[in-house]
Coordinates of C-alpha atoms in Angstrom, one line a residue:
X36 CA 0.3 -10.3 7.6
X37 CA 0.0 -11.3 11.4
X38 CA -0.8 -7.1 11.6
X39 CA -4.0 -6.7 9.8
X40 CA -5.3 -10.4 11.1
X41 CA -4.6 -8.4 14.6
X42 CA -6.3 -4.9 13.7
X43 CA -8.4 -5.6 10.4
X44 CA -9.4 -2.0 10.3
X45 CA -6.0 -0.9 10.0
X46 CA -4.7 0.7 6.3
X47 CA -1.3 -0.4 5.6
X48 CA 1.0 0.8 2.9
X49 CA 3.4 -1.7 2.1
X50 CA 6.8 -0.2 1.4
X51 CA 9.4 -2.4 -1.0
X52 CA 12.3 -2.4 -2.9
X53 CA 11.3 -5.0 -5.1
X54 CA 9.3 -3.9 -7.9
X55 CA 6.8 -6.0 -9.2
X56 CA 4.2 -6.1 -12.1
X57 CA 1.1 -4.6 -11.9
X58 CA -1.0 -7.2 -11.6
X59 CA 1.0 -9.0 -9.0
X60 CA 0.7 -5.8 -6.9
X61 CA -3.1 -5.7 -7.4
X62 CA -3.0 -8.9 -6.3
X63 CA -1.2 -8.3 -3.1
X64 CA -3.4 -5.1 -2.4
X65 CA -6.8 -7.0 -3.1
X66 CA -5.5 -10.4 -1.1
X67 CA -3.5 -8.6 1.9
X68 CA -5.9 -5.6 2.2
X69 CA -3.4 -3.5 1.6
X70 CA -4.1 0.4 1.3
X71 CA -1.4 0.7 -1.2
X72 CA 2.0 -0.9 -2.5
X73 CA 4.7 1.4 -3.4
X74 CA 8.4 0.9 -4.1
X75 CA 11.2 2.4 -2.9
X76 CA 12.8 4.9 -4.1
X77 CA 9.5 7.0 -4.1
X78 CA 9.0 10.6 -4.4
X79 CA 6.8 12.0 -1.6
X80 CA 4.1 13.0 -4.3
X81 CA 3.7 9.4 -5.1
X82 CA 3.6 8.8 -0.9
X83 CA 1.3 11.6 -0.8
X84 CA -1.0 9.9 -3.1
X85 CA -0.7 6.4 -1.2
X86 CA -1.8 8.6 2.3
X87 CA -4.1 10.2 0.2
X88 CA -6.1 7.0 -0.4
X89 CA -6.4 6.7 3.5
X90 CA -7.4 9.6 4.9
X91 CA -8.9 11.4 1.4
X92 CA -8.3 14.2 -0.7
X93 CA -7.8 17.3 0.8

């Protein structure tokens, strides 16, 4: 993740179409920084919620 080694203050949500347990994708959050992991197709409630994480709670 060339990004976040480039801007380490910068919340990414990582977007796939591979779906994967949920303790791999912990693992991927907690090791990569990553905001949140979400897989495609999503519904924009559950993108709302990954935003949500980044900016806060309205």
């Amino acid at each position: 993740m060339e990004l976040r080694r480039n801007h380490p203050k910068l919340k990414v949500v990582f977007v796939s179409a591979i779906e994967v347990s949920d303790e791999r994708r912990l693992s991927l959050i907690n090791k990569e920084g990553l905001a949140d992991y979400i897989v495609k197709p999503f519904t924009q409630e559950r993108l709302r919620e990954a935003v949500e994480k980044i900016f806060g709670k309205k």
